[in-house]
mmCIF file of C-alpha atoms and ligand atoms in Angstrom:
data_model
loop_
_atom_site.group_PDB
_atom_site.id
_atom_site.type_symbol
_atom_site.label_atom_id
_atom_site.label_comp_id
_atom_site.label_asym_id
_atom_site.label_seq_id
_atom_site.Cartn_x
_atom_site.Cartn_y
_atom_site.Cartn_z
ATOM 1 C CA UNK A 243 56.325 -106.550 -27.639
ATOM 2 C CA UNK A 244 58.745 -103.801 -28.392
ATOM 3 C CA UNK A 245 59.245 -102.968 -24.723
ATOM 4 C CA UNK A 246 62.949 -103.648 -24.912
ATOM 5 C CA UNK A 247 65.137 -102.359 -27.690
ATOM 6 C CA UNK A 248 68.216 -104.477 -27.088
ATOM 7 C CA UNK A 249 69.495 -107.083 -29.515
ATOM 8 C CA UNK A 250 66.334 -107.275 -31.566
ATOM 9 C CA UNK A 251 66.377 -110.248 -33.870
ATOM 10 C CA UNK A 252 65.173 -109.815 -37.403
ATOM 11 C CA UNK A 253 61.511 -110.699 -37.372
ATOM 12 C CA UNK A 254 59.682 -110.742 -40.654
ATOM 13 C CA UNK A 255 57.178 -107.944 -41.119
ATOM 14 C CA UNK A 256 54.485 -110.602 -41.637
ATOM 15 C CA UNK A 257 54.845 -111.966 -38.071
ATOM 16 C CA UNK A 258 54.517 -108.522 -36.519
ATOM 17 C CA UNK A 259 51.509 -107.756 -38.695
ATOM 18 C CA UNK A 260 49.723 -110.952 -37.592
ATOM 19 C CA UNK A 261 50.579 -110.293 -33.913
ATOM 20 C CA UNK A 262 49.340 -106.708 -34.263
ATOM 21 C CA UNK A 263 45.956 -107.715 -35.697
ATOM 22 C CA UNK A 264 45.455 -110.520 -33.133
ATOM 23 C CA UNK A 265 46.284 -108.185 -30.229
ATOM 24 C CA UNK A 266 44.215 -105.344 -31.593
ATOM 25 C CA UNK A 267 41.122 -107.516 -32.162
ATOM 26 C CA UNK A 268 41.559 -109.013 -28.691
ATOM 27 C CA UNK A 269 41.881 -105.543 -27.095
ATOM 28 C CA UNK A 270 38.629 -104.465 -28.810
ATOM 29 C CA UNK A 271 36.860 -107.627 -27.539
ATOM 30 C CA UNK A 272 38.116 -106.850 -24.005
ATOM 31 C CA UNK A 273 37.029 -103.224 -24.246
ATOM 32 C CA UNK A 274 33.486 -104.225 -25.274
ATOM 33 C CA UNK A 275 33.557 -107.058 -22.706
ATOM 34 C CA UNK A 276 34.670 -104.657 -19.956
ATOM 35 C CA UNK A 277 31.793 -102.281 -20.689
ATOM 36 C CA UNK A 278 29.317 -105.183 -21.041
ATOM 37 C CA UNK A 279 30.345 -106.846 -17.746
ATOM 38 C CA UNK A 280 30.651 -103.436 -16.007
ATOM 39 C CA UNK A 281 34.136 -104.415 -14.786
ATOM 40 C CA UNK A 282 36.920 -101.827 -14.420
ATOM 41 C CA UNK A 283 39.616 -104.476 -13.948
ATOM 42 C CA UNK A 284 38.749 -105.876 -17.413
ATOM 43 C CA UNK A 285 38.892 -102.308 -18.757
ATOM 44 C CA UNK A 286 42.377 -101.703 -17.347
ATOM 45 C CA UNK A 287 43.614 -105.011 -18.782
ATOM 46 C CA UNK A 288 42.039 -103.951 -22.092
ATOM 47 C CA UNK A 289 43.953 -100.666 -21.871
ATOM 48 C CA UNK A 290 47.202 -102.538 -21.292
ATOM 49 C CA UNK A 291 46.618 -104.868 -24.240
ATOM 50 C CA UNK A 292 45.610 -101.885 -26.352
ATOM 51 C CA UNK A 293 49.005 -100.329 -25.494
ATOM 52 C CA UNK A 294 50.696 -103.605 -26.464
ATOM 53 C CA UNK A 295 48.911 -103.643 -29.812
ATOM 54 C CA UNK A 296 49.855 -100.015 -30.541
ATOM 55 C CA UNK A 297 53.498 -100.830 -29.842
ATOM 56 C CA UNK A 298 53.201 -103.773 -32.234
ATOM 57 C CA UNK A 299 51.580 -101.500 -34.817
ATOM 58 C CA UNK A 300 54.332 -98.925 -34.368
ATOM 59 C CA UNK A 301 56.984 -101.671 -34.611
ATOM 60 C CA UNK A 302 55.346 -102.926 -37.801
ATOM 61 C CA UNK A 303 55.343 -99.431 -39.327
ATOM 62 C CA UNK A 304 58.840 -98.563 -38.090
ATOM 63 C CA UNK A 305 60.316 -101.741 -39.483
ATOM 64 C CA UNK A 306 59.820 -100.128 -42.842
ATOM 65 C CA UNK A 307 60.843 -96.597 -41.783
ATOM 66 C CA UNK A 308 63.825 -97.310 -39.496
ATOM 67 C CA UNK A 309 65.310 -99.719 -41.996
ATOM 68 C CA UNK A 310 65.709 -96.786 -44.369
ATOM 69 C CA UNK A 311 69.316 -95.727 -44.723
ATOM 70 C CA UNK A 312 70.576 -92.250 -44.020
ATOM 71 C CA UNK A 313 69.820 -89.618 -46.603
ATOM 72 C CA UNK A 314 70.595 -85.922 -46.924
ATOM 73 C CA UNK A 315 67.680 -85.084 -44.604
ATOM 74 C CA UNK A 316 68.528 -87.532 -41.778
ATOM 75 C CA UNK A 317 72.274 -88.154 -41.813
ATOM 76 C CA UNK A 318 71.979 -90.842 -39.103
ATOM 77 C CA UNK A 319 69.130 -92.654 -40.831
ATOM 78 C CA UNK A 320 65.674 -93.165 -39.369
ATOM 79 C CA UNK A 321 66.389 -95.322 -36.303
ATOM 80 C CA UNK A 322 65.433 -92.653 -33.767
ATOM 81 C CA UNK A 323 61.927 -92.576 -35.195
ATOM 82 C CA UNK A 324 61.200 -95.515 -32.876
ATOM 83 C CA UNK A 325 61.528 -93.084 -29.920
ATOM 84 C CA UNK A 326 58.529 -91.119 -31.184
ATOM 85 C CA UNK A 327 56.556 -94.368 -31.124
ATOM 86 C CA UNK A 328 57.631 -95.052 -27.520
ATOM 87 C CA UNK A 329 56.569 -91.557 -26.391
ATOM 88 C CA UNK A 330 53.246 -91.832 -28.245
ATOM 89 C CA UNK A 331 52.424 -95.167 -26.551
ATOM 90 C CA UNK A 332 53.364 -93.754 -23.134
ATOM 91 C CA UNK A 333 51.024 -90.779 -23.604
ATOM 92 C CA UNK A 334 48.142 -93.093 -24.630
ATOM 93 C CA UNK A 335 48.716 -95.357 -21.609
ATOM 94 C CA UNK A 336 49.072 -92.394 -19.212
ATOM 95 C CA UNK A 337 45.821 -90.816 -20.408
ATOM 96 C CA UNK A 338 44.032 -94.187 -20.342
ATOM 97 C CA UNK A 339 45.257 -94.926 -16.801
ATOM 98 C CA UNK A 340 44.020 -91.545 -15.546
ATOM 99 C CA UNK A 341 40.529 -92.296 -16.930
ATOM 100 C CA UNK A 342 40.510 -95.831 -15.450
ATOM 101 C CA UNK A 343 41.799 -94.735 -12.005
ATOM 102 C CA UNK A 344 39.217 -91.935 -11.873
ATOM 103 C CA UNK A 345 36.486 -94.514 -12.589
ATOM 104 C CA UNK A 346 37.951 -96.816 -9.892
ATOM 105 C CA UNK A 347 37.836 -94.101 -7.227
ATOM 106 C CA UNK A 348 34.189 -93.454 -8.102
ATOM 107 C CA UNK A 349 33.423 -97.155 -7.684
ATOM 108 C CA UNK A 350 35.249 -97.453 -4.374
ATOM 109 C CA UNK A 351 33.047 -94.623 -3.057
ATOM 110 C CA UNK A 352 29.893 -95.987 -4.710
ATOM 111 C CA UNK A 353 30.384 -99.728 -5.409
ATOM 112 C CA UNK A 354 28.807 -101.309 -8.518
ATOM 113 C CA UNK A 355 28.564 -105.077 -8.881
ATOM 114 C CA UNK A 356 30.132 -106.328 -12.130
ATOM 115 C CA UNK A 357 28.937 -109.446 -13.984
ATOM 116 C CA UNK A 358 31.220 -112.083 -12.408
ATOM 117 C CA UNK A 359 30.281 -114.831 -14.908
ATOM 118 C CA UNK A 360 31.131 -112.569 -17.865
ATOM 119 C CA UNK A 361 34.438 -111.598 -16.222
ATOM 120 C CA UNK A 362 35.228 -115.298 -15.771
ATOM 121 C CA UNK A 363 34.704 -116.004 -19.498
ATOM 122 C CA UNK A 364 36.824 -112.999 -20.568
ATOM 123 C CA UNK A 365 39.598 -113.968 -18.115
ATOM 124 C CA UNK A 366 39.719 -117.508 -19.556
ATOM 125 C CA UNK A 367 39.918 -115.992 -23.054
ATOM 126 C CA UNK A 368 42.700 -113.634 -21.898
ATOM 127 C CA UNK A 369 44.700 -116.494 -20.387
ATOM 128 C CA UNK A 370 44.354 -118.562 -23.589
ATOM 129 C CA UNK A 371 45.339 -115.716 -25.950
ATOM 130 C CA UNK A 372 48.298 -114.486 -23.847
ATOM 131 C CA UNK A 373 49.318 -117.979 -22.730
ATOM 132 C CA UNK A 374 49.560 -119.177 -26.343
ATOM 133 C CA UNK A 375 51.951 -116.316 -27.060
ATOM 134 C CA UNK A 376 54.118 -117.223 -24.033
ATOM 135 C CA UNK A 377 54.397 -120.860 -25.147
ATOM 136 C CA UNK A 378 55.261 -119.771 -28.694
ATOM 137 C CA UNK A 379 58.037 -117.451 -27.428
ATOM 138 C CA UNK A 380 59.387 -119.862 -24.783
ATOM 139 C CA UNK A 381 61.840 -121.255 -27.326
ATOM 140 C CA UNK A 382 63.534 -117.874 -27.823
ATOM 141 C CA UNK A 383 66.813 -117.328 -25.996
ATOM 142 C CA UNK A 384 67.922 -113.831 -26.998
ATOM 143 C CA UNK A 385 67.701 -111.030 -24.434
ATOM 144 C CA UNK A 386 64.830 -109.422 -26.320
ATOM 145 C CA UNK A 387 62.882 -112.663 -26.678
ATOM 146 C CA UNK A 388 63.288 -113.290 -22.954
ATOM 147 C CA UNK A 389 62.145 -109.733 -22.148
ATOM 148 C CA UNK A 390 59.110 -110.195 -24.397
ATOM 149 C CA UNK A 391 58.221 -113.580 -22.907
ATOM 150 C CA UNK A 392 58.608 -112.150 -19.370
ATOM 151 C CA UNK A 393 56.218 -109.384 -20.364
ATOM 152 C CA UNK A 394 53.746 -111.942 -21.744
ATOM 153 C CA UNK A 395 53.963 -113.843 -18.442
ATOM 154 C CA UNK A 396 52.933 -110.629 -16.671
ATOM 155 C CA UNK A 397 50.017 -110.320 -19.106
ATOM 156 C CA UNK A 398 48.876 -113.860 -18.213
ATOM 157 C CA UNK A 399 49.205 -113.090 -14.480
ATOM 158 C CA UNK A 400 47.011 -110.002 -14.955
ATOM 159 C CA UNK A 401 44.288 -112.234 -16.394
ATOM 160 C CA UNK A 402 44.790 -114.868 -13.682
ATOM 161 C CA UNK A 403 44.128 -112.104 -11.122
ATOM 162 C CA UNK A 404 40.894 -111.183 -12.952
ATOM 163 C CA UNK A 405 39.939 -114.879 -13.006
ATOM 164 C CA UNK A 406 40.481 -115.245 -9.240
ATOM 165 C CA UNK A 407 38.500 -112.079 -8.495
ATOM 166 C CA UNK A 408 35.627 -113.244 -10.736
ATOM 167 C CA UNK A 409 35.494 -116.609 -8.917
ATOM 168 C CA UNK A 410 35.551 -114.916 -5.488
ATOM 169 C CA UNK A 411 32.787 -112.520 -6.569
ATOM 170 C CA UNK A 412 30.707 -115.476 -7.740
ATOM 171 C CA UNK A 413 30.457 -116.616 -4.104
ATOM 172 C CA UNK A 414 30.555 -113.337 -2.163
ATOM 173 C CA UNK A 415 29.243 -109.934 -3.142
ATOM 174 C CA UNK A 416 32.384 -107.803 -2.741
ATOM 175 C CA UNK A 417 32.161 -105.341 -5.646
ATOM 176 C CA UNK A 418 35.116 -103.342 -4.246
ATOM 177 C CA UNK A 419 37.510 -106.119 -5.365
ATOM 178 C CA UNK A 420 37.041 -105.063 -8.994
ATOM 179 C CA UNK A 421 38.261 -101.420 -8.665
ATOM 180 C CA UNK A 422 41.030 -102.508 -6.258
ATOM 181 C CA UNK A 423 42.376 -105.011 -8.804
ATOM 182 C CA UNK A 424 41.985 -102.403 -11.533
ATOM 183 C CA UNK A 425 44.122 -99.925 -9.552
ATOM 184 C CA UNK A 426 46.737 -102.663 -9.098
ATOM 185 C CA UNK A 427 46.824 -103.293 -12.868
ATOM 186 C CA UNK A 428 47.012 -99.527 -13.512
ATOM 187 C CA UNK A 429 50.027 -99.215 -11.192
ATOM 188 C CA UNK A 430 51.701 -102.019 -13.155
ATOM 189 C CA UNK A 431 50.914 -100.198 -16.451
ATOM 190 C CA UNK A 432 52.311 -96.921 -15.085
ATOM 191 C CA UNK A 433 55.481 -98.658 -13.835
ATOM 192 C CA UNK A 434 56.107 -99.922 -17.378
ATOM 193 C CA UNK A 435 55.389 -96.453 -18.799
ATOM 194 C CA UNK A 436 57.937 -94.961 -16.389
ATOM 195 C CA UNK A 437 60.573 -97.544 -17.339
ATOM 196 C CA UNK A 438 60.041 -97.045 -21.079
ATOM 197 C CA UNK A 439 60.020 -93.241 -20.842
ATOM 198 C CA UNK A 440 63.203 -93.301 -18.759
ATOM 199 C CA UNK A 441 65.005 -95.410 -21.374
ATOM 200 C CA UNK A 442 63.676 -93.170 -24.166
ATOM 201 C CA UNK A 443 64.781 -89.938 -22.501
ATOM 202 C CA UNK A 444 68.214 -91.354 -21.711
ATOM 203 C CA UNK A 445 68.665 -91.782 -25.465
ATOM 204 C CA UNK A 446 67.286 -88.313 -26.288
ATOM 205 C CA UNK A 447 69.508 -86.715 -23.613
ATOM 206 C CA UNK A 448 72.504 -88.507 -25.162
ATOM 207 C CA UNK A 449 73.337 -90.299 -21.930
ATOM 208 C CA UNK A 450 76.344 -92.621 -22.063
ATOM 209 C CA UNK A 451 74.847 -96.077 -22.831
ATOM 210 C CA UNK A 452 74.651 -98.064 -19.589
ATOM 211 C CA UNK A 453 76.073 -101.201 -21.211
ATOM 212 C CA UNK A 454 79.374 -99.434 -22.022
ATOM 213 C CA UNK A 455 82.032 -99.126 -19.299
ATOM 214 C CA UNK A 456 83.408 -95.764 -20.439
ATOM 215 C CA UNK A 457 86.258 -95.636 -17.909
ATOM 216 C CA UNK A 458 87.632 -99.003 -19.005
ATOM 217 C CA UNK A 459 87.108 -98.071 -22.647
ATOM 218 C CA UNK A 460 89.065 -94.812 -22.181
ATOM 219 C CA UNK A 461 91.828 -96.649 -20.386
ATOM 220 C CA UNK A 462 92.127 -99.196 -23.191
ATOM 221 C CA UNK A 463 92.303 -96.418 -25.802
ATOM 222 C CA UNK A 464 94.964 -94.595 -23.720
ATOM 223 C CA UNK A 465 96.961 -97.835 -23.580
ATOM 224 C CA UNK A 466 96.890 -98.160 -27.374
ATOM 225 C CA UNK A 467 100.401 -98.065 -28.854
ATOM 226 C CA UNK A 468 101.636 -94.498 -29.680
ATOM 227 C CA UNK A 469 98.587 -92.783 -28.160
ATOM 228 C CA UNK A 470 99.951 -90.163 -25.717
ATOM 229 C CA UNK A 471 96.587 -88.991 -24.369
ATOM 230 C CA UNK A 472 92.964 -88.560 -25.372
ATOM 231 C CA UNK A 473 90.343 -85.878 -24.759
ATOM 232 C CA UNK A 474 87.027 -84.576 -26.091
ATOM 233 C CA UNK A 475 85.544 -88.041 -25.682
ATOM 234 C CA UNK A 476 81.835 -88.178 -26.538
ATOM 235 C CA UNK A 477 79.748 -91.313 -26.438
ATOM 236 C CA UNK A 478 76.045 -91.667 -27.092
ATOM 237 C CA UNK A 479 73.554 -94.076 -28.591
ATOM 238 C CA UNK A 480 71.370 -93.652 -31.632
ATOM 239 C CA UNK A 481 68.481 -95.888 -30.562
ATOM 240 C CA UNK A 482 69.744 -97.989 -27.647
ATOM 241 C CA UNK A 483 71.417 -100.444 -30.000
ATOM 242 C CA UNK A 484 73.812 -98.529 -32.217
ATOM 243 C CA UNK A 485 76.461 -96.647 -30.211
ATOM 244 C CA UNK A 486 78.464 -93.704 -31.549
ATOM 245 C CA UNK A 487 81.694 -92.178 -30.259
ATOM 246 C CA UNK A 488 84.057 -89.345 -31.146
ATOM 247 C CA UNK A 489 87.409 -88.451 -29.583
ATOM 248 C CA UNK A 490 90.693 -86.600 -30.032
ATOM 249 C CA UNK A 491 93.911 -88.608 -29.708
ATOM 250 C CA UNK A 492 97.260 -86.866 -29.127
ATOM 251 C CA UNK A 493 100.166 -88.530 -30.965
ATOM 252 C CA UNK A 494 103.819 -87.651 -31.636
ATOM 253 C CA UNK A 495 104.391 -85.088 -34.445
ATOM 254 C CA UNK A 496 106.648 -87.457 -36.410
ATOM 255 C CA UNK A 497 103.930 -90.156 -36.736
ATOM 256 C CA UNK A 498 103.573 -91.124 -40.394
ATOM 257 C CA UNK A 499 100.249 -91.519 -42.169
ATOM 258 C CA UNK A 500 100.777 -95.302 -42.264
ATOM 259 C CA UNK A 501 101.304 -95.367 -38.490
ATOM 260 C CA UNK A 502 98.234 -93.175 -38.008
ATOM 261 C CA UNK A 503 96.223 -95.698 -39.975
ATOM 262 C CA UNK A 504 97.438 -98.501 -37.661
ATOM 263 C CA UNK A 505 96.609 -96.480 -34.509
ATOM 264 C CA UNK A 506 93.171 -95.605 -35.846
ATOM 265 C CA UNK A 507 92.437 -99.242 -36.688
ATOM 266 C CA UNK A 508 93.490 -100.304 -33.180
ATOM 267 C CA UNK A 509 91.344 -97.627 -31.500
ATOM 268 C CA UNK A 510 88.362 -98.613 -33.622
ATOM 269 C CA UNK A 511 88.746 -102.285 -32.786
ATOM 270 C CA UNK A 512 88.894 -101.397 -29.050
ATOM 271 C CA UNK A 513 85.679 -99.397 -29.570
ATOM 272 C CA UNK A 514 84.063 -102.289 -31.447
ATOM 273 C CA UNK A 515 84.914 -104.672 -28.579
ATOM 274 C CA UNK A 516 82.926 -102.329 -26.294
ATOM 275 C CA UNK A 517 79.911 -102.361 -28.607
ATOM 276 C CA UNK A 518 80.595 -99.093 -30.449
ATOM 277 C CA UNK A 519 80.066 -99.487 -34.172
ATOM 278 C CA UNK A 520 80.592 -95.891 -35.193
ATOM 279 C CA UNK A 521 83.770 -94.179 -33.926
ATOM 280 C CA UNK A 522 85.350 -90.982 -35.234
ATOM 281 C CA UNK A 523 88.962 -90.281 -34.240
ATOM 282 C CA UNK A 524 90.765 -86.963 -34.693
ATOM 283 C CA UNK A 525 94.559 -86.954 -34.378
ATOM 284 C CA UNK A 526 96.527 -84.006 -33.053
ATOM 285 C CA UNK A 527 99.939 -83.238 -31.538
ATOM 286 C CA UNK A 528 100.782 -81.671 -28.186
ATOM 287 C CA UNK A 529 101.865 -78.400 -29.846
ATOM 288 C CA UNK A 530 98.489 -77.946 -31.454
ATOM 289 C CA UNK A 531 96.139 -75.434 -29.785
ATOM 290 C CA UNK A 532 93.015 -77.588 -29.465
ATOM 291 C CA UNK A 533 89.829 -75.802 -28.409
ATOM 292 C CA UNK A 534 88.358 -78.961 -26.869
ATOM 293 C CA UNK A 535 91.123 -80.070 -24.470
ATOM 294 C CA UNK A 536 88.817 -79.603 -21.488
ATOM 295 C CA UNK A 537 85.739 -81.096 -23.101
ATOM 296 C CA UNK A 538 84.735 -84.688 -22.443
ATOM 297 C CA UNK A 539 87.554 -85.767 -20.126
ATOM 298 C CA UNK A 540 86.381 -87.861 -17.213
ATOM 299 C CA UNK A 541 89.483 -88.420 -15.099
HETATM 300 ZN ZN1 ZN B 212 51.344 -106.719 -22.285
HETATM 301 ZN ZN1 ZN B 213 91.641 -81.907 -29.294
HETATM 302 ZN ZN1 ZN B 214 83.563 -81.844 -26.876
#
């Protein structure tokens, strides 16, 4: 559910809209159910599913926005708008987790017995709703579909844990199990928040995309016919999918424009083979006094 940005397949806006409404309605049911059964573990699962439905809602909205082409206001287009969505979701989940964990600590100190039968019913509902989604996505084979179905498996496991705790509490009165499970679910939520924020900030800080081997890429460009050396190499990613690169290539002064065209085409095809769709190459000769000779050289 929008937790992984790689290799997203084109999904129709209609599918995302349906998934958003289903998740959102389910999260509301859980929230009311959590309050009604007095169970904090249900509440933390509700928080997680609420986060999932916001990311679906954001994905639904952004499908319209990020598809917009570049204009004179945003020369790169609107793809990075998805990062705002990721940060927004992280803030919601962080704040929600703080509230839930605070409630858990209170209940560990002063235990309150939740309604085990109600928890059981909600857990069954959670397993059905999330399990149906897993089965539907099982067919997918792309990296993103696998990441999403793995995430859905985790969602089902969260509900299985609630189910087990509700059964145990039906036989023995151990109210502390509920806040303990809730803290476990909160740690899982926060781990996902950390992972998503890390990926988001790597993009904002213009980190070299981890799926590009920059040293091999540089070597291949250096080995391109008629390229004497390269420098001022910069490589970053727009949104985790579209990679951008710029570099200076030193060539012999007698190189004709036709030959330059051939070199440029070769460099760009090397870049494309490394997953870079947007490369800008500047040619210069050794005699030229370039201001950026010491910028962006790695070895
Ligand atoms: Zn989830
Ligand atoms: Zn230069
Ligand atoms: Zn530079």
